[in-house]
Amino acid sequence: SRWCGECETKWEAKMNHPVLSRPIMAAVKYTASEETAKGTIELDIFPEEENKITGTVETTRIAEEAIRAEVFLRGRLLKVNPKAAITVAYAPNTLGFDVILRTT
């Protein structure tokens, strides 16, 4: 970002409920600069910890008002490894986006 040159950020959310065998958790950790961000994703939402879903995320500014993000996920329970490519462009009173989902 403009304020720190290159920043590292971590976001984590946890939820616990009596019907859950253990708390569930979602976390994103990334390093961002003026033009790009790269990081990891962790979804620990299944009863067994070894079934957590992990992945990577990479974003790139492709124009002054447009960003492209690619997300790759993997996990023992996934039959395929999904990839999502999301492009977002914005202007006054307008937001456009394109989402492409693929499997690897």
C-alpha positions as a Python dict, from the first residue, in 0.01 Angstrom:
ca = {
    (1, 'S'): (0, 0, 0),
    (2, 'R'): (105, 362, -30),
    (3, 'W'): (153, 392, 346),
    (4, 'C'): (398, 114, 422),
    (5, 'G'): (568, 7, 97),
    (6, 'E'): (519, -362, 168),
    (7, 'C'): (281, -473, 444),
    (8, 'E'): (203, -812, 593),
    (9, 'T'): (-153, -869, 713),
    (10, 'K'): (-331, -1160, 878),
    (11, 'W'): (-707, -1197, 914),
    (12, 'E'): (-856, -1482, 1116),
    (13, 'A'): (-1212, -1572, 1213),
    (14, 'K'): (-1317, -1846, 1455),
    (15, 'M'): (-1658, -1980, 1543),
    (16, 'N'): (-1757, -2213, 1821),
    (17, 'H'): (-2098, -2366, 1888),
    (18, 'P'): (-2214, -2649, 2116),
    (19, 'V'): (-2305, -2868, 1815),
    (20, 'L'): (-1950, -2842, 1675),
    (21, 'S'): (-1693, -3099, 1784),
    (22, 'R'): (-1434, -2819, 1784),
    (23, 'P'): (-1417, -2453, 1673),
    (24, 'I'): (-1403, -2382, 1300),
    (25, 'M'): (-1159, -2129, 1160),
    (26, 'A'): (-1087, -1932, 844),
    (27, 'A'): (-759, -1742, 802),
    (28, 'V'): (-594, -1534, 532),
    (29, 'K'): (-236, -1411, 552),
    (30, 'Y'): (-84, -1195, 280),
    (31, 'T'): (190, -952, 191),
    (32, 'A'): (86, -653, -17),
    (33, 'S'): (270, -386, -209),
    (34, 'E'): (148, -105, -433),
    (35, 'E'): (71, -336, -727),
    (36, 'T'): (45, -694, -594),
    (37, 'A'): (-55, -907, -298),
    (38, 'K'): (36, -1271, -232),
    (39, 'G'): (-71, -1492, 51),
    (40, 'T'): (-226, -1806, 190),
    (41, 'I'): (-576, -1921, 280),
    (42, 'E'): (-670, -2178, 543),
    (43, 'L'): (-1022, -2313, 602),
    (44, 'D'): (-1035, -2543, 903),
    (45, 'I'): (-1409, -2620, 893),
    (46, 'F'): (-1427, -3000, 915),
    (47, 'P'): (-1430, -3219, 1229),
    (48, 'E'): (-1085, -3364, 1153),
    (49, 'E'): (-799, -3114, 1138),
    (50, 'E'): (-622, -3310, 861),
    (51, 'N'): (-917, -3229, 630),
    (52, 'K'): (-854, -2854, 631),
    (53, 'I'): (-855, -2674, 296),
    (54, 'T'): (-550, -2463, 217),
    (55, 'G'): (-458, -2247, -75),
    (56, 'T'): (-285, -1947, -216),
    (57, 'V'): (-409, -1613, -340),
    (58, 'E'): (-233, -1370, -572),
    (59, 'T'): (-366, -1031, -678),
    (60, 'T'): (-231, -792, -937),
    (61, 'R'): (-339, -441, -1029),
    (62, 'I'): (-395, -464, -1405),
    (63, 'A'): (-508, -104, -1456),
    (64, 'E'): (-559, 206, -1244),
    (65, 'E'): (-909, 92, -1146),
    (66, 'A'): (-888, -286, -1204),
    (67, 'I'): (-756, -581, -1003),
    (68, 'R'): (-718, -949, -1090),
    (69, 'A'): (-708, -1215, -818),
    (70, 'E'): (-627, -1584, -858),
    (71, 'V'): (-714, -1830, -583),
    (72, 'F'): (-589, -2191, -580),
    (73, 'L'): (-737, -2434, -325),
    (74, 'R'): (-635, -2787, -223),
    (75, 'G'): (-740, -3032, 42),
    (76, 'R'): (-766, -3400, 115),
    (77, 'L'): (-1147, -3399, 84),
    (78, 'L'): (-1155, -3209, -245),
    (79, 'K'): (-1197, -3433, -550),
    (80, 'V'): (-1044, -3158, -765),
    (81, 'N'): (-823, -2859, -689),
    (82, 'P'): (-1032, -2554, -780),
    (83, 'K'): (-887, -2233, -920),
    (84, 'A'): (-1080, -1908, -933),
    (85, 'A'): (-972, -1607, -1135),
    (86, 'I'): (-1162, -1291, -1048),
    (87, 'T'): (-1121, -960, -1227),
    (88, 'V'): (-1283, -650, -1077),
    (89, 'A'): (-1299, -306, -1238),
    (90, 'Y'): (-1462, -1, -1087),
    (91, 'A'): (-1562, 349, -1192),
    (92, 'P'): (-1800, 607, -1043),
    (93, 'N'): (-2141, 439, -996),
    (94, 'T'): (-2022, 125, -1179),
    (95, 'L'): (-1865, -203, -1071),
    (96, 'G'): (-1785, -483, -1312),
    (97, 'F'): (-1645, -825, -1243),
    (98, 'D'): (-1560, -1144, -1425),
    (99, 'V'): (-1526, -1478, -1249),
    (100, 'I'): (-1371, -1788, -1406),
    (101, 'L'): (-1373, -2118, -1217),
    (102, 'R'): (-1150, -2407, -1322),
    (103, 'T'): (-1032, -2736, -1180),
    (104, 'T'): (-678, -2870, -1188),
}
